[in-house]
Amino acid sequence: GENVEQHPSTLSVQEGDSAVIKCTYSDSASNYFPWYKQELGKRPQLIIDIRSNVGEKKDQRIAVTLNKTAKHFSLHITETQPEDSAVYFCAASGGGTALIFGKGTTLSVSS
Amino acid sequence: KAGVTQTPRYLIKTRGQQVTLSCSPISGHRSVSWYQQTPGQGLQFLFEYFSETQRNKGNFPGRFSGRQFSNSRSEMNVSTLELGDSALYLCASSQGTGGTEAFFGQGTRLTVV
C-alpha cells in the first residue's frame, strides 16, 4: 500500500523567513496530494492541494510543487507569521477518498 | 451548511470493553473516512465508506470495524479495547469522488484505562 514520508519533523523559523516541508510517496498510482494544517486542539484543515496533472500551485503565501517522476511533493510558505505555527500534514490519495498521511511537521514561527 | 459532527467528544472506557463512535457528514457528502491520531503515529487511515460500502481499509486489526447508513452517517466500533487504542478518532467527509477536499470533524477523544 501507499507510504508517505515527511521531513522535517520539526521546523523553527524566524518571522518573515520561508519554510519548506518535503514529502515522498511510494505508490505511483497516487494522484491527489493535499496539505492540512492542524492547530493545537483543533481539527485538521486543508490549506492547499495539488493533482498529478499539475506541477505547481500557489495560493498567496503558500505554494506546493509536485515531481511525479521522483514521487515527491513540497509545501513552501513564504513570509512566515506567528499564526503559521501549527502541525502540517502532507497526504496522498490514489483513488477514492482515503488519505495516507505523513507523520507531520511541527512548525514554530518566532517573532 | 453544518460541518462534520462527531459524537461523543470524549469517552473513557475500561480495557476489554467495546465502544461505538458516530460521525455525521456534511449534507450531500457520500463518503466518510475514519482516522486514528496519536502523538507517535500521526494520522493513520482506518477505513473509508461510500454509499454504505467499505471502499478501502487500513492496516488495523479486526477489532476495528465500521459501517455507513443510507443517510451517509457512519459509525465505527472498537471491540475488546486495549490501552493502545487510546487516541483521537477523526472522521472526514467528502463528496465521494477522488481528488476532492475532505472535511474533518472535531474528533472523539477515547481514553482506555
XYZ file of N, CA and C in Angstrom:
672
model
N 0.816 -1.197 0.000
C 0.000 0.000 0.000
C 0.851 1.248 0.000
N 0.194 2.381 -0.046
C 0.888 3.670 -0.093
C 1.599 3.946 1.228
N 2.771 4.596 1.113
C 3.530 5.033 2.280
C 4.017 6.454 2.020
N 3.818 7.341 2.968
C 4.210 8.743 2.807
C 5.213 9.109 3.899
N 6.365 9.596 3.474
C 7.401 10.048 4.395
C 7.429 11.574 4.381
N 7.565 12.180 5.554
C 7.535 13.648 5.664
C 8.718 14.129 6.474
N 9.362 15.198 5.967
C 10.524 15.770 6.653
C 10.523 17.293 6.518
N 11.015 18.026 7.521
C 11.487 17.512 8.814
C 10.316 17.278 9.767
N 10.565 16.722 10.912
C 9.502 16.523 11.888
C 9.256 17.800 12.687
N 10.287 18.610 12.856
C 10.129 19.921 13.492
C 10.891 20.956 12.679
N 10.380 22.176 12.680
C 10.983 23.252 11.903
C 10.759 24.563 12.643
N 11.842 25.254 12.946
C 11.738 26.542 13.634
C 12.302 27.629 12.724
N 11.533 28.682 12.510
C 11.965 29.781 11.656
C 11.647 31.110 12.339
N 12.317 32.148 11.853
C 12.025 33.500 12.321
C 10.899 34.079 11.462
N 10.109 34.921 12.065
C 9.045 35.586 11.328
C 9.606 36.269 10.088
N 8.949 36.041 8.956
C 9.401 36.636 7.709
C 10.237 35.695 6.855
N 10.777 34.648 7.494
C 11.542 33.654 6.733
C 10.599 32.736 5.955
N 11.190 31.921 5.083
C 10.433 30.907 4.361
C 10.567 29.566 5.067
N 9.565 28.726 4.876
C 9.591 27.372 5.435
C 9.270 26.386 4.316
N 10.001 25.275 4.311
C 9.782 24.241 3.294
C 9.640 22.888 3.976
N 8.595 22.168 3.623
C 8.343 20.826 4.154
C 8.260 19.881 2.955
N 8.931 18.743 3.082
C 9.015 17.822 1.937
C 8.389 16.471 2.252
N 7.755 15.889 1.247
C 7.149 14.571 1.393
C 7.463 13.705 0.188
N 7.614 12.430 0.440
C 7.757 11.466 -0.646
C 6.666 10.411 -0.504
N 6.246 9.843 -1.625
C 5.229 8.803 -1.597
C 5.718 7.611 -2.397
N 5.098 6.472 -2.172
C 5.621 5.242 -2.772
C 4.777 4.722 -3.933
N 3.475 5.002 -3.929
C 2.575 4.426 -4.911
C 2.424 5.356 -6.125
N 2.913 4.922 -7.253
C 2.853 5.752 -8.454
C 1.416 6.001 -8.925
N 0.456 5.245 -8.402
C -0.945 5.448 -8.771
C -1.581 6.613 -8.014
N -0.922 7.123 -6.980
C -1.469 8.262 -6.236
C -1.568 9.465 -7.144
N -2.685 10.186 -7.055
C -2.897 11.299 -7.970
C -3.445 12.559 -7.311
N -3.552 12.545 -5.988
C -4.080 13.710 -5.282
C -3.266 13.904 -4.017
N -2.788 15.153 -3.800
C -1.843 15.409 -2.711
C -2.255 16.676 -1.950
N -2.990 16.499 -0.874
C -3.413 17.659 -0.076
C -2.455 17.922 1.079
N -2.484 19.152 1.562
C -1.752 19.539 2.767
C -2.757 20.067 3.783
N -2.621 19.580 5.017
C -3.507 20.001 6.089
C -2.718 20.695 7.180
N -3.350 21.675 7.786
C -2.784 22.390 8.929
C -3.634 22.075 10.148
N -2.985 21.703 11.244
C -3.722 21.411 12.465
C -3.156 22.240 13.613
N -3.949 23.165 14.105
C -3.561 23.940 15.272
C -3.900 23.145 16.520
N -3.252 23.498 17.615
C -3.380 22.739 18.856
C -4.843 22.639 19.296
N -5.321 21.423 19.473
C -6.678 21.203 19.952
C -7.759 21.368 18.903
N -7.339 21.544 17.643
C -8.335 21.758 16.587
C -8.267 20.651 15.532
N -9.251 20.648 14.662
C -9.288 19.633 13.621
C -8.346 20.013 12.477
N -7.861 19.052 11.706
C -7.051 19.376 10.525
C -7.894 20.126 9.498
N -7.262 21.117 8.851
C -7.956 21.879 7.809
C -7.084 21.958 6.575
N -7.706 21.768 5.428
C -6.985 21.815 4.157
C -6.472 23.230 3.904
N -5.194 23.324 3.525
C -4.658 24.641 3.179
C -4.360 24.758 1.691
N -4.008 23.646 1.063
C -3.745 23.647 -0.372
C -3.668 22.207 -0.841
N -3.985 21.960 -2.096
C -3.858 20.616 -2.645
C -3.389 20.705 -4.092
N -2.908 19.580 -4.598
C -2.433 19.537 -5.978
C -2.759 18.170 -6.562
N -3.078 18.153 -7.845
C -3.368 16.906 -8.525
C -2.216 16.540 -9.440
N -2.156 15.287 -9.826
C -0.962 14.782 -10.505
C -0.763 15.361 -11.892
N -1.766 16.024 -12.439
C -1.599 16.615 -13.769
C -1.091 18.058 -13.686
N -0.722 18.494 -12.475
C -0.234 19.855 -12.261
C 1.102 19.781 -11.550
N 2.046 20.631 -11.922
C 3.366 20.596 -11.310
C 3.524 21.557 -10.143
N 2.731 22.630 -10.159
C 2.873 23.627 -9.102
C 1.543 24.369 -8.929
N 1.295 24.749 -7.688
C 0.078 25.517 -7.388
C 0.396 26.503 -6.296
N -0.147 27.714 -6.420
C 0.174 28.754 -5.449
C -1.104 29.425 -4.961
N -1.116 29.752 -3.662
C -2.236 30.475 -3.084
C -1.670 31.463 -2.077
N -1.509 32.692 -2.506
C -0.953 33.766 -1.682
C 0.438 33.369 -1.187
N 0.629 33.166 0.128
C 1.977 32.875 0.644
C 2.315 31.385 0.613
N 1.389 30.571 0.167
C 1.587 29.128 0.195
C 1.683 28.579 -1.224
N 2.616 27.664 -1.431
C 2.757 27.021 -2.732
C 3.083 25.551 -2.520
N 2.680 24.735 -3.457
C 3.016 23.311 -3.427
C 3.577 22.937 -4.796
N 4.625 22.113 -4.787
C 5.209 21.611 -6.024
C 5.148 20.095 -6.011
N 5.023 19.500 -7.172
C 4.924 18.054 -7.301
C 5.870 17.571 -8.389
N 6.668 16.572 -8.066
C 7.546 15.918 -9.024
C 7.115 14.460 -9.097
N 6.334 14.128 -10.115
C 5.787 12.770 -10.236
C 6.878 11.740 -10.488
N 7.890 12.122 -11.234
C 8.961 11.181 -11.564
C 9.690 10.745 -10.307
N 10.004 11.713 -9.462
C 10.730 11.431 -8.222
C 9.782 11.032 -7.094
N 8.496 11.160 -7.303
C 7.473 10.868 -6.291
C 7.702 11.703 -5.042
N 7.849 12.992 -5.222
C 7.888 13.833 -4.043
C 7.179 15.157 -4.296
N 6.685 15.724 -3.222
C 5.982 16.992 -3.280
C 6.343 17.815 -2.049
N 6.288 19.112 -2.203
C 6.770 20.009 -1.156
C 5.800 21.156 -0.918
N 5.783 21.618 0.333
C 4.996 22.792 0.728
C 5.960 23.928 1.003
N 5.685 25.087 0.427
C 6.515 26.264 0.637
C 5.650 27.363 1.241
N 6.086 27.897 2.368
C 5.392 29.021 2.985
C 6.367 30.191 3.013
N 5.997 31.289 2.386
C 6.863 32.465 2.378
C 6.359 33.485 3.394
N 7.247 34.379 3.785
C 6.913 35.461 4.730
C 6.129 34.918 5.929
N 6.714 33.939 6.595
C 6.003 33.286 7.698
C 5.611 34.273 8.794
N 4.474 33.944 9.428
C 3.938 34.759 10.519
C 3.698 33.866 11.727
N 3.659 34.428 12.930
C 3.433 33.591 14.129
C 2.186 32.713 14.010
N 1.144 33.190 13.340
C -0.075 32.389 13.202
C 0.080 31.199 12.256
N 1.224 31.095 11.598
C 1.512 29.911 10.781
C 1.981 28.752 11.655
N 2.282 29.023 12.919
C 2.736 27.967 13.829
C 1.628 26.933 14.010
N 1.949 25.677 13.706
C 0.970 24.586 13.747
C 1.682 23.304 13.325
N 0.924 22.210 13.285
C 1.433 20.965 12.709
C 0.881 20.850 11.290
N 1.759 20.563 10.354
C 1.376 20.424 8.949
C 1.526 18.964 8.521
N 0.495 18.471 7.852
C 0.494 17.099 7.365
C 0.367 17.087 5.854
N 1.214 16.282 5.209
C 1.006 16.017 3.798
C 0.253 14.691 3.685
N -0.377 14.457 2.557
C -1.116 13.221 2.351
C -1.127 12.875 0.870
N -1.386 11.603 0.588
C -1.501 11.131 -0.789
C -2.733 10.247 -0.894
N -3.348 10.310 -2.064
C -4.550 9.507 -2.310
C -4.511 8.998 -3.743
N -4.889 7.730 -3.909
C -4.803 7.131 -5.237
C -6.132 6.872 -5.894
N -7.162 7.256 -5.244
C -8.488 6.955 -5.777
C -9.388 6.797 -4.585
N -10.648 7.019 -4.757
C -11.484 7.068 -3.584
C -11.111 8.296 -2.779
N -11.420 8.274 -1.522
C -11.139 9.452 -0.697
C -10.247 9.130 0.488
N -9.697 7.919 0.535
C -8.800 7.563 1.627
C -7.500 8.341 1.492
N -7.054 8.941 2.579
C -5.817 9.720 2.590
C -4.769 8.988 3.435
N -3.577 8.857 2.890
C -2.458 8.325 3.638
C -1.572 9.509 3.995
N -1.398 9.728 5.303
C -0.717 10.917 5.788
C 0.750 10.663 6.128
N 1.565 11.696 5.979
C 2.875 11.714 6.584
C 2.716 11.935 8.080
N 3.804 11.844 8.834
C 3.718 11.912 10.290
C 3.677 13.336 10.836
N 3.744 14.299 9.970
C 3.541 15.676 10.409
C 4.831 16.433 10.660
N 4.746 17.749 10.495
C 5.854 18.661 10.780
C 5.339 19.749 11.709
N 5.990 19.900 12.854
C 5.620 20.969 13.783
C 6.410 22.214 13.416
N 5.710 23.222 12.914
C 6.337 24.474 12.503
C 6.171 25.506 13.617
N 7.280 26.089 14.032
C 7.257 27.154 15.037
C 7.820 28.420 14.403
N 7.048 29.489 14.434
C 7.487 30.764 13.882
C 7.629 31.736 15.045
N 8.844 32.200 15.254
C 9.083 33.122 16.373
C 9.211 34.547 15.858
N 8.681 35.482 16.653
C 8.687 36.883 16.230
C 9.852 37.638 16.853
N -24.065 25.834 5.916
C -24.049 24.369 5.869
C -23.347 23.862 7.112
N -23.962 22.917 7.804
C -23.347 22.380 9.013
C -22.120 21.571 8.643
N -21.138 21.582 9.550
C -19.915 20.831 9.315
C -20.072 19.378 9.706
N -18.941 18.690 9.774
C -18.910 17.290 10.171
C -19.044 17.217 11.690
N -19.951 16.393 12.159
C -20.213 16.288 13.592
C -19.886 14.897 14.091
N -19.081 14.850 15.161
C -18.734 13.571 15.768
C -19.249 13.533 17.198
N -19.790 12.401 17.579
C -20.241 12.212 18.955
C -19.823 10.840 19.460
N -19.519 10.694 20.750
C -19.371 11.812 21.693
C -18.030 12.504 21.501
N -17.778 13.574 22.181
C -16.488 14.267 22.092
C -15.428 13.571 22.943
N -15.829 13.034 24.058
C -14.895 12.372 24.969
C -15.509 11.068 25.477
N -14.635 10.080 25.653
C -15.063 8.776 26.170
C -13.957 8.200 27.028
N -14.350 7.618 28.151
C -13.411 6.857 28.958
C -13.968 5.455 29.081
N -13.167 4.481 28.676
C -13.596 3.087 28.711
C -12.538 2.248 29.416
N -12.961 1.064 29.837
C -12.064 0.128 30.514
C -11.591 -0.921 29.518
N -10.393 -1.397 29.717
C -9.854 -2.469 28.864
C -10.856 -3.610 28.759
N -11.011 -4.137 27.540
C -11.922 -5.250 27.331
C -13.311 -4.833 26.890
N -13.667 -3.579 27.157
C -14.985 -3.108 26.734
C -14.988 -2.813 25.245
N -16.158 -2.492 24.728
C -16.263 -2.075 23.351
C -16.851 -0.658 23.306
N -16.650 0.009 22.170
C -17.094 1.395 22.043
C -17.597 1.647 20.619
N -18.581 2.509 20.513
C -19.099 2.919 19.212
C -19.023 4.435 19.094
N -18.432 4.899 17.995
C -18.303 6.320 17.734
C -19.152 6.662 16.515
N -19.684 7.884 16.501
C -20.582 8.278 15.425
C -20.067 9.491 14.673
N -20.372 9.541 13.380
C -19.946 10.649 12.533
C -21.075 11.022 11.576
N -21.491 12.285 11.618
C -22.492 12.788 10.672
C -21.795 13.686 9.662
N -21.784 13.317 8.394
C -21.047 14.098 7.392
C -21.802 15.357 6.991
N -21.126 16.175 6.215
C -21.755 17.363 5.635
C -22.874 16.905 4.700
N -23.977 17.627 4.732
C -25.117 17.277 3.901
C -24.702 17.195 2.425
N -25.053 16.070 1.790
C -24.700 15.887 0.387
C -23.428 15.091 0.166
N -22.628 14.980 1.208
C -21.405 14.185 1.088
C -21.736 12.709 1.254
N -21.173 11.880 0.377
C -21.483 10.454 0.404
C -20.334 9.592 0.923
N -19.189 10.205 1.144
C -18.025 9.434 1.591
C -17.620 9.849 2.998
N -17.328 8.855 3.821
C -16.819 9.095 5.173
C -15.586 8.226 5.378
N -14.527 8.845 5.855
C -13.314 8.112 6.194
C -13.016 8.319 7.664
N -12.359 7.332 8.261
C -12.003 7.395 9.673
C -10.497 7.321 9.836
N -9.988 8.068 10.821
C -8.549 8.118 11.096
C -8.304 8.060 12.596
N -7.200 7.429 12.955
C -6.752 7.407 14.350
C -5.555 8.345 14.465
N -5.611 9.261 15.408
C -4.495 10.179 15.608
C -3.874 9.974 16.976
N -2.585 9.663 16.998
C -1.816 9.519 18.225
C -0.542 10.327 18.093
N 0.055 10.750 19.226
C 1.281 11.565 19.148
C 2.415 10.857 18.414
N 2.528 9.562 18.587
C 3.647 8.849 17.986
C 3.458 8.467 16.527
N 2.246 8.197 16.141
C 1.977 7.667 14.795
C 1.288 8.648 13.867
N 0.927 9.816 14.352
C 0.275 10.785 13.472
C -1.134 10.351 13.121
N -1.534 10.647 11.886
C -2.882 10.322 11.406
C -2.830 9.037 10.598
N -3.502 7.999 11.106
C -3.486 6.725 10.405
C -4.876 6.391 9.887
N -4.928 5.988 8.621
C -6.185 5.680 7.961
C -6.767 4.369 8.485
N -8.041 4.413 8.855
C -8.733 3.216 9.342
C -9.575 2.575 8.240
N -10.590 3.294 7.782
C -11.408 2.807 6.675
C -12.185 3.940 6.028
N -12.717 3.609 4.843
C -13.430 4.572 4.017
C -14.737 3.938 3.558
N -15.819 4.696 3.686
C -17.124 4.230 3.250
C -17.695 5.168 2.203
N -18.339 4.572 1.228
C -19.013 5.332 0.178
C -20.293 4.598 -0.165
N -21.410 5.300 -0.087
C -22.712 4.706 -0.383
C -22.899 3.370 0.317
N -22.645 3.360 1.616
C -22.881 2.218 2.513
C -21.907 1.060 2.296
N -20.918 1.226 1.442
C -19.963 0.153 1.157
C -18.571 0.555 1.615
N -17.883 -0.376 2.246
C -16.491 -0.095 2.615
C -15.646 -0.155 1.359
N -15.028 0.947 1.028
C -14.288 1.035 -0.225
C -12.795 0.796 -0.021
N -12.327 0.998 1.203
C -10.899 0.860 1.470
C -10.706 0.621 2.961
N -9.655 -0.093 3.305
C -9.408 -0.388 4.718
C -7.926 -0.248 4.999
N -7.599 0.343 6.130
C -6.219 0.483 6.546
C -5.736 -0.751 7.275
N -4.519 -0.660 7.784
C -3.877 -1.803 8.412
C -4.142 -1.829 9.920
N -5.357 -2.116 10.284
C -5.746 -2.211 11.680
C -6.358 -3.589 11.926
N -6.282 -4.078 13.187
C -6.850 -5.410 13.461
C -8.362 -5.433 13.302
N -8.893 -6.643 13.218
C -10.317 -6.836 13.007
C -11.192 -6.315 14.130
N -10.570 -5.929 15.272
C -11.363 -5.356 16.366
C -11.972 -4.006 15.965
N -11.390 -3.418 14.952
C -11.875 -2.125 14.437
C -12.809 -2.402 13.259
N -14.011 -1.915 13.358
C -14.970 -2.112 12.273
C -15.809 -0.852 12.114
N -16.524 -0.790 11.030
C -17.356 0.379 10.802
C -18.521 0.044 9.901
N -19.380 1.024 9.738
C -20.470 0.886 8.792
C -20.982 2.263 8.412
N -21.734 2.297 7.338
C -22.332 3.553 6.886
C -23.804 3.301 6.580
N -24.615 4.241 6.972
C -26.058 4.112 6.799
C -26.510 4.814 5.515
N -27.763 4.610 5.183
C -28.282 5.162 3.917
C -28.273 6.692 3.902
N -28.247 7.319 5.072
C -28.196 8.794 5.122
C -26.749 9.298 5.185
N -25.812 8.394 4.936
C -24.357 8.667 4.909
C -23.718 8.783 6.287
N -24.506 8.809 7.334
C -23.897 8.805 8.681
C -23.120 7.507 8.854
N -22.057 7.602 9.638
C -21.191 6.436 9.799
C -20.912 6.195 11.272
N -20.668 4.961 11.601
C -20.234 4.579 12.943
C -18.985 3.713 12.823
N -18.131 3.828 13.830
C -17.047 2.866 13.927
C -17.109 2.220 15.308
N -16.704 0.988 15.357
C -16.771 0.200 16.576
C -15.397 -0.389 16.872
N -15.028 -0.335 18.128
C -13.792 -0.997 18.550
C -14.168 -1.967 19.657
N -13.878 -3.238 19.456
C -14.202 -4.242 20.468
C -12.949 -4.607 21.251
N -13.156 -5.205 22.394
C -12.061 -5.666 23.254
C -10.971 -4.603 23.341
N -11.328 -3.475 23.888
C -10.425 -2.326 23.933
C -9.117 -2.642 24.639
N -8.036 -2.073 24.080
C -6.705 -2.181 24.674
C -6.220 -0.777 25.035
N -5.244 -0.712 25.946
C -4.718 0.588 26.353
C -4.207 1.375 25.144
N -3.630 0.671 24.179
C -3.063 1.318 22.996
C -4.090 1.900 22.049
N -5.369 1.646 22.315
C -6.427 2.218 21.476
C -6.751 3.651 21.885
N -6.174 4.094 22.991
C -6.382 5.484 23.418
C -5.854 6.421 22.338
N -6.708 7.289 21.843
C -6.344 8.149 20.704
C -7.472 9.123 20.434
N -7.183 10.037 19.517
C -8.230 10.904 18.959
C -8.694 10.248 17.661
N -9.984 9.983 17.561
C -10.540 9.382 16.355
C -11.258 10.463 15.560
N -10.784 10.642 14.346
C -11.315 11.683 13.471
C -12.040 11.062 12.285
N -13.149 11.641 11.932
C -13.767 11.245 10.674
C -13.710 12.435 9.722
N -13.748 12.127 8.443
C -13.721 13.158 7.413
C -14.758 12.827 6.357
N -15.470 13.833 5.899
C -16.446 13.593 4.846
C -16.042 14.318 3.578
N -16.415 13.745 2.452
C -16.161 14.374 1.156
C -17.264 13.952 0.199
N -17.246 14.578 -0.961
C -18.318 14.298 -1.912
C -18.284 12.867 -2.417
N -17.089 12.260 -2.396
C -17.041 10.847 -2.748
C -16.155 10.523 -3.917
N -15.909 11.508 -4.773
C -15.012 11.261 -5.896
C -13.581 11.583 -5.455
N -12.628 10.907 -6.033
C -11.240 11.146 -5.664
C -10.814 12.559 -5.992
N -9.866 13.061 -5.230
C -9.324 14.375 -5.509
C -10.193 15.519 -5.074
N -11.054 15.279 -4.107
C -11.874 16.370 -3.570
C -11.563 16.554 -2.092
N -11.794 17.743 -1.599
C -11.413 18.082 -0.235
C -12.158 17.222 0.774
N -11.423 16.758 1.767
C -12.005 16.046 2.900
C -12.106 17.007 4.073
N -13.285 17.085 4.669
C -13.549 17.972 5.801
C -13.587 17.121 7.072
N -12.813 17.537 8.050
C -12.719 16.755 9.280
C -13.703 17.219 10.343
N -14.148 16.258 11.141
C -14.888 16.571 12.351
C -13.923 16.947 13.456
N -14.455 17.309 14.607
C -13.610 17.738 15.719
C -13.018 16.563 16.486
N -13.480 15.351 16.190
C -12.887 14.168 16.768
C -13.549 13.690 18.050
N -13.309 12.421 18.350
C -13.710 11.813 19.627
C -12.434 11.382 20.338
N -12.234 11.909 21.539
C -11.059 11.544 22.338
C -11.415 10.328 23.172
N -10.807 9.181 22.844
C -11.041 7.937 23.568
C -9.871 7.653 24.501
N -10.186 7.440 25.753
C -9.183 7.045 26.736
C -9.554 5.678 27.267
N -8.628 4.741 27.183
C -8.841 3.396 27.692
C -8.011 3.223 28.961
N -8.671 2.859 30.040
C -7.965 2.724 31.336
C -8.005 1.283 31.827
